[in-house]
Coordinates of C-alpha atoms and ligand atoms in Angstrom, one line a residue:
Chain Y
M27 CA 9.8 3.0 -18.4
S28 CA 8.3 3.3 -21.8
D29 CA 4.7 3.9 -22.6
S30 CA 2.6 2.2 -20.0
Y31 CA -1.1 2.0 -19.7
N32 CA -3.2 5.1 -19.2
R33 CA -6.8 4.1 -18.4
G34 CA -7.7 7.7 -17.8
L35 CA -10.8 8.0 -15.6
I36 CA -10.7 4.3 -14.7
E37 CA -7.1 4.2 -13.6
D38 CA -7.9 4.3 -10.0
F39 CA -10.2 1.2 -10.1
G40 CA -8.8 -2.2 -9.9
R41 CA -5.7 -1.1 -8.1
W42 CA -3.7 -3.2 -5.9
R43 CA -5.0 -3.6 -2.4
E44 CA -3.8 -7.0 -1.3
F45 CA -0.1 -7.7 -1.9
A46 CA 1.0 -11.2 -2.1
P47 CA 4.2 -12.2 -0.2
G48 CA 6.3 -12.2 -3.3
M49 CA 5.3 -8.7 -4.0
W50 CA 6.1 -7.5 -0.5
A51 CA 9.5 -9.2 -0.8
W52 CA 10.2 -7.4 -4.0
I53 CA 9.2 -4.0 -2.6
L54 CA 11.2 -4.5 0.6
H55 CA 14.2 -5.6 -1.4
K56 CA 14.2 -2.5 -3.6
F57 CA 13.6 -0.3 -0.6
T58 CA 16.4 -1.8 1.5
G59 CA 18.7 -1.7 -1.5
W60 CA 18.2 2.0 -1.9
I61 CA 18.8 2.6 1.8
L62 CA 22.1 0.6 1.6
I63 CA 23.2 2.7 -1.4
G64 CA 22.4 5.9 0.5
Y65 CA 24.3 4.6 3.5
L66 CA 27.3 3.7 1.4
F67 CA 27.6 7.3 0.1
T68 CA 27.1 8.8 3.6
H69 CA 29.7 6.4 4.9
I70 CA 32.2 7.4 2.2
A71 CA 31.4 11.1 2.9
V72 CA 32.0 10.8 6.6
L73 CA 35.2 8.8 6.3
S74 CA 36.7 11.0 3.6
T75 CA 36.1 14.2 5.5
A76 CA 37.5 12.7 8.7
L77 CA 40.7 11.5 7.1
G78 CA 42.6 14.7 8.0
A79 CA 44.4 12.9 10.7
A80 CA 46.4 10.7 8.4
G81 CA 50.1 10.8 9.2
N82 CA 49.6 13.0 12.2
T83 CA 50.9 10.4 14.7
A84 CA 51.0 12.6 17.7
A85 CA 47.3 13.6 17.4
I86 CA 46.3 10.0 16.8
E87 CA 48.1 8.9 19.9
A88 CA 46.6 11.6 21.9
G89 CA 43.2 10.5 20.6
D90 CA 42.1 14.0 19.5
D91 CA 42.6 13.6 15.7
V92 CA 39.6 14.5 13.4
Y93 CA 38.8 10.8 12.7
T94 CA 38.5 9.8 16.3
T95 CA 36.6 12.9 17.4
T96 CA 34.2 12.7 14.5
L97 CA 33.3 9.1 15.1
Q98 CA 33.1 9.5 18.8
G99 CA 30.9 12.5 18.3
L100 CA 28.6 10.5 16.0
E101 CA 28.5 7.5 18.3
G102 CA 27.5 9.8 21.2
L103 CA 24.3 10.7 19.4
F104 CA 21.2 8.7 20.4
L105 CA 19.8 9.1 16.9
V106 CA 22.9 7.6 15.3
R107 CA 22.6 4.5 17.5
I108 CA 19.0 4.1 16.4
L109 CA 20.0 4.5 12.8
E110 CA 22.7 1.8 13.3
V111 CA 20.1 -0.7 14.5
G112 CA 17.9 0.3 11.5
L113 CA 20.9 -0.2 9.2
L114 CA 21.6 -3.6 10.6
A115 CA 17.9 -4.6 10.1
V116 CA 18.0 -3.3 6.5
A117 CA 21.3 -5.0 5.7
V118 CA 20.2 -8.4 7.2
F119 CA 16.9 -8.4 5.4
H120 CA 18.6 -7.5 2.1
I121 CA 21.2 -10.3 2.5
L122 CA 18.6 -12.9 3.5
N123 CA 16.2 -11.9 0.7
G124 CA 19.2 -11.8 -1.6
V125 CA 19.9 -15.5 -0.8
R126 CA 16.2 -16.2 -1.3
L127 CA 16.3 -14.6 -4.7
L128 CA 19.5 -16.5 -5.6
M129 CA 17.6 -19.7 -4.7
I130 CA 14.8 -18.6 -6.9
D131 CA 17.2 -17.9 -9.8
L132 CA 18.6 -21.3 -9.4
G133 CA 15.1 -22.8 -9.4
I134 CA 15.4 -24.2 -5.9
G135 CA 12.3 -24.2 -3.7
L136 CA 10.1 -22.0 -5.8
E137 CA 7.0 -23.5 -4.2
S138 CA 8.1 -22.2 -0.8
Q139 CA 9.0 -18.7 -1.9
D140 CA 6.4 -17.2 0.4
K141 CA 7.7 -19.2 3.4
S142 CA 11.3 -18.2 2.8
F143 CA 10.2 -14.6 2.7
Y144 CA 8.5 -14.9 6.1
V145 CA 11.6 -16.7 7.4
S146 CA 13.8 -13.8 6.3
L147 CA 11.5 -11.4 8.1
V148 CA 11.5 -13.4 11.3
V149 CA 15.3 -13.9 11.3
T150 CA 15.8 -10.2 10.5
A151 CA 13.6 -9.3 13.4
A152 CA 15.4 -11.7 15.7
I153 CA 18.9 -10.5 14.8
T154 CA 17.8 -6.9 15.1
V155 CA 16.3 -7.3 18.5
A156 CA 19.4 -9.3 19.7
S157 CA 21.7 -6.5 18.4
V158 CA 20.0 -3.7 20.4
P159 CA 22.0 -4.2 23.7
T160 CA 25.3 -4.1 21.7
F161 CA 24.4 -1.0 19.8
M162 CA 22.9 0.8 22.7
T163 CA 25.7 0.4 25.3
G164 CA 27.0 3.6 26.9
V165 CA 24.9 5.9 24.8
G166 CA 24.7 9.4 26.2
V167 CA 21.0 10.0 25.8
Chain T
M9 CA -29.2 0.1 -27.6
S10 CA -32.0 1.8 -25.7
T11 CA -32.4 -0.8 -23.0
Q12 CA -28.8 -0.3 -22.2
Q13 CA -29.5 3.1 -21.0
E14 CA -31.4 1.9 -18.1
Q15 CA -30.3 3.3 -14.8
P16 CA -28.9 1.2 -12.0
P17 CA -31.6 -0.4 -9.8
E18 CA -31.3 2.1 -7.0
T19 CA -32.0 5.2 -9.0
D20 CA -35.3 6.3 -10.4
D21 CA -36.2 5.2 -13.9
T22 CA -38.0 8.3 -15.0
S23 CA -35.0 10.2 -16.3
T24 CA -34.1 7.6 -18.9
E25 CA -37.6 7.2 -20.1
T26 CA -37.3 10.4 -21.9
V27 CA -34.1 9.4 -23.6
E28 CA -35.8 6.2 -24.8
S29 CA -38.9 7.9 -26.3
S30 CA -36.7 10.3 -28.2
T31 CA -34.6 7.6 -29.8
D32 CA -37.6 5.3 -30.7
A33 CA -40.0 6.0 -33.5
G34 CA -43.0 3.8 -32.9
P35 CA -44.9 3.7 -29.6
A36 CA -45.4 0.0 -29.8
P37 CA -41.8 -1.2 -29.1
Q38 CA -41.6 1.5 -26.4
D39 CA -44.7 0.2 -24.7
R40 CA -43.2 -3.2 -24.8
R41 CA -40.1 -2.0 -23.2
M42 CA -41.9 0.0 -20.6
E43 CA -43.8 -3.2 -19.7
E44 CA -40.6 -5.1 -19.5
K45 CA -39.1 -2.4 -17.4
A46 CA -42.0 -2.4 -15.0
D47 CA -41.7 -6.1 -14.9
R48 CA -38.1 -5.9 -13.9
R49 CA -38.8 -3.3 -11.3
A50 CA -41.4 -5.6 -9.8
R51 CA -38.9 -8.4 -9.8
R52 CA -36.4 -6.2 -8.2
E53 CA -38.8 -5.2 -5.5
R54 CA -39.7 -8.9 -5.0
T55 CA -36.0 -9.6 -4.5
A56 CA -35.8 -6.7 -2.1
D57 CA -38.7 -8.2 -0.2
E58 CA -36.9 -11.5 -0.1
I59 CA -34.0 -9.8 1.5
D60 CA -36.4 -8.5 4.1
A61 CA -37.8 -12.0 4.5
G62 CA -34.4 -13.2 5.4
T63 CA -33.5 -15.1 2.2
E64 CA -29.7 -15.4 1.9
T65 CA -28.5 -12.9 -0.7
V66 CA -25.2 -12.0 -2.2
H67 CA -24.2 -8.4 -2.2
L68 CA -22.4 -7.7 -5.5
K69 CA -20.7 -4.4 -6.1
V70 CA -20.1 -4.2 -9.8
F71 CA -17.9 -1.7 -11.7
R72 CA -19.9 0.2 -14.3
Y73 CA -18.6 2.4 -17.1
D74 CA -19.6 3.1 -20.6
P75 CA -17.6 5.7 -22.6
E76 CA -20.3 5.8 -25.3
V77 CA -23.1 7.2 -23.1
A78 CA -22.5 10.6 -21.6
E79 CA -24.1 9.9 -18.2
K80 CA -22.2 6.7 -17.8
Q81 CA -18.7 8.0 -18.5
E82 CA -18.1 8.5 -14.9
P83 CA -17.0 5.2 -13.5
R84 CA -19.2 4.0 -10.6
F85 CA -20.2 0.9 -8.7
D86 CA -23.7 -0.6 -8.9
D87 CA -25.0 -2.8 -6.1
F88 CA -26.9 -5.9 -6.8
H89 CA -28.5 -8.2 -4.3
V90 CA -28.7 -11.7 -5.8
P91 CA -30.4 -14.6 -4.1
F92 CA -27.7 -17.0 -3.0
E93 CA -27.8 -20.6 -4.1
K94 CA -25.5 -23.3 -3.0
G95 CA -22.6 -23.6 -5.4
M96 CA -23.1 -20.2 -6.9
T97 CA -20.1 -18.7 -8.6
V98 CA -19.3 -15.0 -9.2
L99 CA -20.2 -15.6 -12.8
D100 CA -23.6 -17.1 -11.9
A101 CA -24.3 -14.1 -9.7
L102 CA -23.4 -11.7 -12.5
I103 CA -25.5 -13.6 -15.0
Y104 CA -28.4 -13.4 -12.5
A105 CA -27.9 -9.6 -12.0
R106 CA -27.8 -9.1 -15.8
D107 CA -30.8 -11.3 -16.6
E108 CA -33.0 -10.2 -13.7
F109 CA -32.0 -6.6 -12.9
D110 CA -30.0 -4.8 -15.5
P111 CA -29.6 -6.1 -19.1
S112 CA -27.0 -3.5 -19.8
L113 CA -24.5 -5.0 -17.4
T114 CA -21.8 -6.2 -19.8
F115 CA -19.2 -8.9 -19.3
R116 CA -17.7 -11.8 -21.3
H117 CA -18.3 -15.4 -20.6
S118 CA -18.8 -18.5 -22.5
C119 CA -17.9 -22.0 -21.2
R120 CA -18.7 -21.4 -17.5
Q121 CA -16.2 -24.1 -16.6
A122 CA -12.7 -22.5 -16.6
V123 CA -11.9 -23.5 -20.2
C124 CA -12.5 -20.6 -22.4
G125 CA -10.7 -18.0 -20.4
S126 CA -13.1 -15.2 -21.2
D127 CA -14.3 -14.2 -17.7
A128 CA -11.2 -13.2 -15.8
F129 CA -12.3 -10.3 -13.5
F130 CA -10.7 -8.5 -10.6
V131 CA -12.8 -9.9 -7.7
N132 CA -12.2 -8.6 -4.2
G133 CA -8.8 -7.3 -5.1
R134 CA -7.5 -10.3 -7.0
Q135 CA -7.6 -11.6 -10.6
R136 CA -9.9 -14.6 -10.7
L137 CA -12.1 -16.4 -13.2
G138 CA -15.7 -15.6 -12.5
C139 CA -16.8 -19.1 -13.2
Q140 CA -14.2 -20.7 -11.0
T141 CA -14.7 -18.6 -8.0
Q142 CA -17.3 -19.7 -5.4
I143 CA -19.2 -16.9 -3.8
S144 CA -19.1 -18.8 -0.5
D145 CA -15.3 -18.5 -0.6
L146 CA -15.4 -14.7 -0.7
D147 CA -16.1 -12.1 2.0
G148 CA -19.1 -9.9 1.1
P149 CA -19.8 -7.5 -0.4
V150 CA -18.2 -9.1 -3.5
R151 CA -16.5 -6.4 -5.5
V152 CA -16.2 -7.1 -9.2
E153 CA -14.0 -4.9 -11.4
P154 CA -12.5 -5.3 -14.8
L155 CA -8.9 -6.6 -15.0
P156 CA -6.4 -3.9 -14.0
H157 CA -3.8 -2.6 -16.4
Q158 CA -6.0 -3.1 -19.5
D159 CA -8.2 -0.7 -21.3
V160 CA -11.8 -1.0 -20.3
V161 CA -14.2 -1.1 -23.2
K162 CA -17.4 -1.2 -21.1
D163 CA -18.3 -2.4 -17.6
L164 CA -16.2 -5.5 -17.0
V165 CA -15.0 -5.9 -20.6
V166 CA -11.4 -5.1 -21.2
D167 CA -9.5 -4.8 -24.4
M168 CA -7.4 -8.0 -24.8
G169 CA -5.8 -6.9 -28.0
H170 CA -2.4 -6.1 -26.5
F171 CA -2.4 -9.4 -24.5
Y172 CA -3.0 -11.4 -27.7
E173 CA -0.3 -9.5 -29.6
Q174 CA 2.2 -10.5 -26.9
M175 CA 1.0 -14.1 -27.1
H176 CA 1.5 -14.1 -30.9
A177 CA 4.9 -12.4 -30.6
V178 CA 6.4 -15.6 -29.3
E179 CA 5.2 -17.6 -32.3
P180 CA 3.0 -20.0 -30.3
Y181 CA 2.9 -22.8 -32.8
F182 CA 4.8 -25.9 -33.7
Q183 CA 7.4 -25.2 -36.4
E184 CA 9.5 -28.2 -36.9
E185 CA 9.9 -29.1 -40.5
E186 CA 13.2 -30.9 -40.6
D187 CA 12.8 -34.4 -39.2
L188 CA 9.1 -35.0 -39.6
P189 CA 8.1 -38.7 -39.9
D190 CA 8.0 -40.0 -43.5
G191 CA 4.9 -42.1 -43.7
D192 CA 1.5 -40.4 -43.6
L193 CA 0.3 -42.5 -40.7
E194 CA 3.4 -42.2 -38.7
E195 CA 3.2 -40.2 -35.5
Q196 CA 5.8 -37.8 -34.3
F197 CA 6.4 -39.1 -30.8
Q198 CA 7.2 -37.2 -27.7
T199 CA 8.6 -39.0 -24.7
R200 CA 6.5 -39.3 -21.7
E201 CA 9.1 -37.4 -19.6
N202 CA 9.1 -34.6 -22.1
R203 CA 5.3 -34.5 -22.1
E204 CA 5.4 -34.3 -18.3
K205 CA 7.8 -31.4 -18.5
V206 CA 5.6 -29.3 -20.7
K207 CA 2.3 -30.5 -19.3
M208 CA 1.5 -27.6 -17.0
S209 CA 2.5 -25.0 -19.6
T210 CA 0.0 -26.4 -22.1
R211 CA -2.9 -25.6 -19.8
C212 CA -3.0 -21.9 -20.4
I213 CA -6.4 -20.6 -21.4
W214 CA -5.4 -17.1 -22.5
C215 CA -7.4 -15.4 -19.8
G216 CA -4.9 -12.7 -19.2
A217 CA -5.1 -12.8 -15.4
C218 CA -1.4 -13.2 -15.0
M219 CA -0.5 -10.3 -17.3
S220 CA -2.9 -8.1 -15.4
S221 CA -1.4 -9.1 -12.1
C222 CA 2.1 -8.3 -13.1
N223 CA 3.3 -4.9 -12.1
I224 CA 6.3 -5.1 -14.5
A225 CA 3.9 -5.7 -17.4
A226 CA 1.9 -2.7 -16.1
G227 CA 4.9 -0.4 -16.2
D228 CA 6.4 -1.7 -19.5
N229 CA 4.0 -2.3 -22.3
E230 CA 6.5 -4.1 -24.4
Y231 CA 7.2 -6.8 -21.8
L232 CA 6.1 -10.1 -23.2
G233 CA 4.3 -11.0 -20.0
P234 CA 4.1 -14.3 -18.1
A235 CA 1.5 -16.0 -20.4
A236 CA 3.5 -15.4 -23.6
I237 CA 6.7 -16.5 -22.0
N238 CA 4.9 -19.6 -20.7
K239 CA 3.7 -20.2 -24.2
A240 CA 7.2 -20.0 -25.5
Y241 CA 8.4 -22.4 -22.8
R242 CA 5.8 -24.9 -24.0
F243 CA 7.6 -25.0 -27.4
A244 CA 11.1 -24.3 -26.4
M245 CA 11.1 -27.3 -24.0
D246 CA 9.4 -29.6 -26.5
D247 CA 11.9 -32.2 -27.7
R248 CA 10.2 -32.5 -31.0
E249 CA 11.5 -29.1 -32.1
G250 CA 15.2 -29.2 -33.0
E251 CA 18.1 -27.2 -31.4
E252 CA 17.9 -24.5 -34.1
L253 CA 14.3 -23.7 -33.4
K254 CA 15.0 -23.7 -29.7
E255 CA 17.7 -21.1 -30.2
H256 CA 15.3 -19.1 -32.3
R257 CA 12.8 -19.1 -29.5
L258 CA 15.4 -18.2 -26.9
R259 CA 16.5 -15.3 -29.1
I260 CA 12.9 -13.9 -28.9
L261 CA 12.8 -14.5 -25.2
E262 CA 16.1 -12.9 -24.3
Q263 CA 15.4 -9.6 -25.9
E264 CA 15.3 -6.5 -23.8
H265 CA 11.6 -6.9 -23.0
G266 CA 11.7 -10.7 -22.6
V267 CA 12.5 -12.9 -19.7
W268 CA 14.9 -10.6 -18.0
R269 CA 12.1 -8.2 -17.2
C270 CA 10.7 -10.7 -14.7
Q271 CA 11.6 -9.8 -11.2
T272 CA 10.1 -12.9 -9.6
Q273 CA 7.3 -11.2 -7.8
F274 CA 5.2 -14.4 -8.2
S275 CA 2.0 -12.4 -8.7
C276 CA 1.3 -14.3 -11.9
T277 CA 1.8 -17.7 -10.3
E278 CA -0.5 -16.7 -7.5
V279 CA -3.4 -15.7 -9.7
C280 CA -3.2 -18.2 -12.6
P281 CA -6.5 -20.1 -12.5
K282 CA -4.9 -23.1 -14.2
D283 CA -2.1 -23.3 -11.5
I284 CA 0.7 -23.0 -14.0
P285 CA 4.0 -22.4 -12.3
L286 CA 4.7 -19.4 -14.4
T287 CA 7.6 -17.9 -12.4
E288 CA 9.3 -21.3 -12.4
H289 CA 9.0 -21.5 -16.2
I290 CA 10.3 -18.0 -16.7
Q291 CA 13.2 -18.7 -14.4
E292 CA 14.0 -21.9 -16.3
L293 CA 14.1 -20.0 -19.5
K294 CA 16.4 -17.4 -18.0
R295 CA 18.8 -20.2 -17.1
E296 CA 18.5 -21.6 -20.6
A297 CA 19.3 -18.2 -22.0
V298 CA 22.4 -17.8 -19.8
K299 CA 23.6 -21.3 -20.7
K300 CA 23.2 -20.5 -24.4
N301 CA 25.3 -17.3 -24.0
L302 CA 27.9 -18.4 -21.5
K303 CA 31.1 -19.4 -23.2
F304 CA 34.3 -20.3 -21.4
W305 CA 37.0 -19.9 -23.8
Ligands
SF4_422 S1 -0.9 -18.4 -17.8 FE1 -2.7 -18.7 -16.4 S2 -3.3 -16.6 -15.8 FE2 -2.0 -16.4 -17.6 S3 -3.4 -16.4 -19.4 FE3 -2.7 -18.5 -19.1 S4 -4.3 -19.4 -17.8 FE4 -4.5 -17.2 -17.6
FES423 S1 -16.6 -18.7 -18.7 FE1 -15.1 -19.8 -19.8 S2 -13.4 -19.5 -18.4 FE2 -15.0 -18.7 -17.2

């Protein structure tokens, strides 16, 4: 960003300590957005390296092609399961807050922007918690 | 100037006395000042006694900085214990501290009733008007700092130059020349509905709190800022200005550093002392800009 303020010695004074809800929403939205982008590229990388099995019908039927083994290997890791739960939380929040921002852009309910932020947080938490049993089944810890 | 070199109340006064005598020629004014100083010290002690006596006091922590005096270039906080009175505002407390304890304490104020917009400070981590903020609503100690993201001239005084430039950049004045009424005594009417629409936006007192709270404005100096956009809204939405003028205004607003910089953080709306729904106005102008540019052909 172009020339911003430089207050020199005083720069550290009068800094943000208390964030308002709208500010938190903004920060979380950016943060989750970057994580989703990061995930997207990891996802592409994993899939494209595991595609060696394409066309090899015998291996696919036997279930020991690169794709199956890679994914099963990943799913077997406890860490990956945790990351999946995290990914779900990030995606759900990003979607809900995205809807909230859409509403704001349309000029709907601007007075309750803080409430809608809290609602997105609560719903995200609920969905994440509810997803844990599904994600964690049969994990070889 | 010499009185401004007085040290904060906590420190010993002796060090500055030498500075004073070197700058003043005659002994008479110096004596007078020494007397005043002793007087103030006595008063300070009296207030300190009052604190001991259990009188309710407000603990102010005030940001101090003066680039023109070598010993004051290091930013610091001074503590003041001001006797509390019912209904006391932050500005009242500052005025008391300045009048009774330290005349060099510098801040702007004028109307004392949230009209002039000159005393926006960063109080307890939030932009507020000193005169509009009740001490009793705050948790002590009350920390008063100059507005963030603006150059500090001295103590609590910030340089508003840039803010005013942005305000002027949106041409904040009525420009209609086409269909003015003919007769001298004829008024140019605005419908009640239209007046209602711009009502909130006309309340801005140019205090700069919103601009200071906006972290986009902090990162991008050219961003018009909430107050200026709100000013533009006031005129763009006024029916008495024709379509052409409205387009002209929207052209200013939809530039790179105009409305599209707003990321709806709502910080400005939270801090505006006149309760102007700034984000709402900015969003509405964004929609206007889209409408103007969208063509289905
Ligand atoms: S819009 Fe509100 S916060 Fe901003 S300058 Fe005007 S009165 Fe102050
Ligand atoms: S002194 Fe005028 S707005 Fe506070």
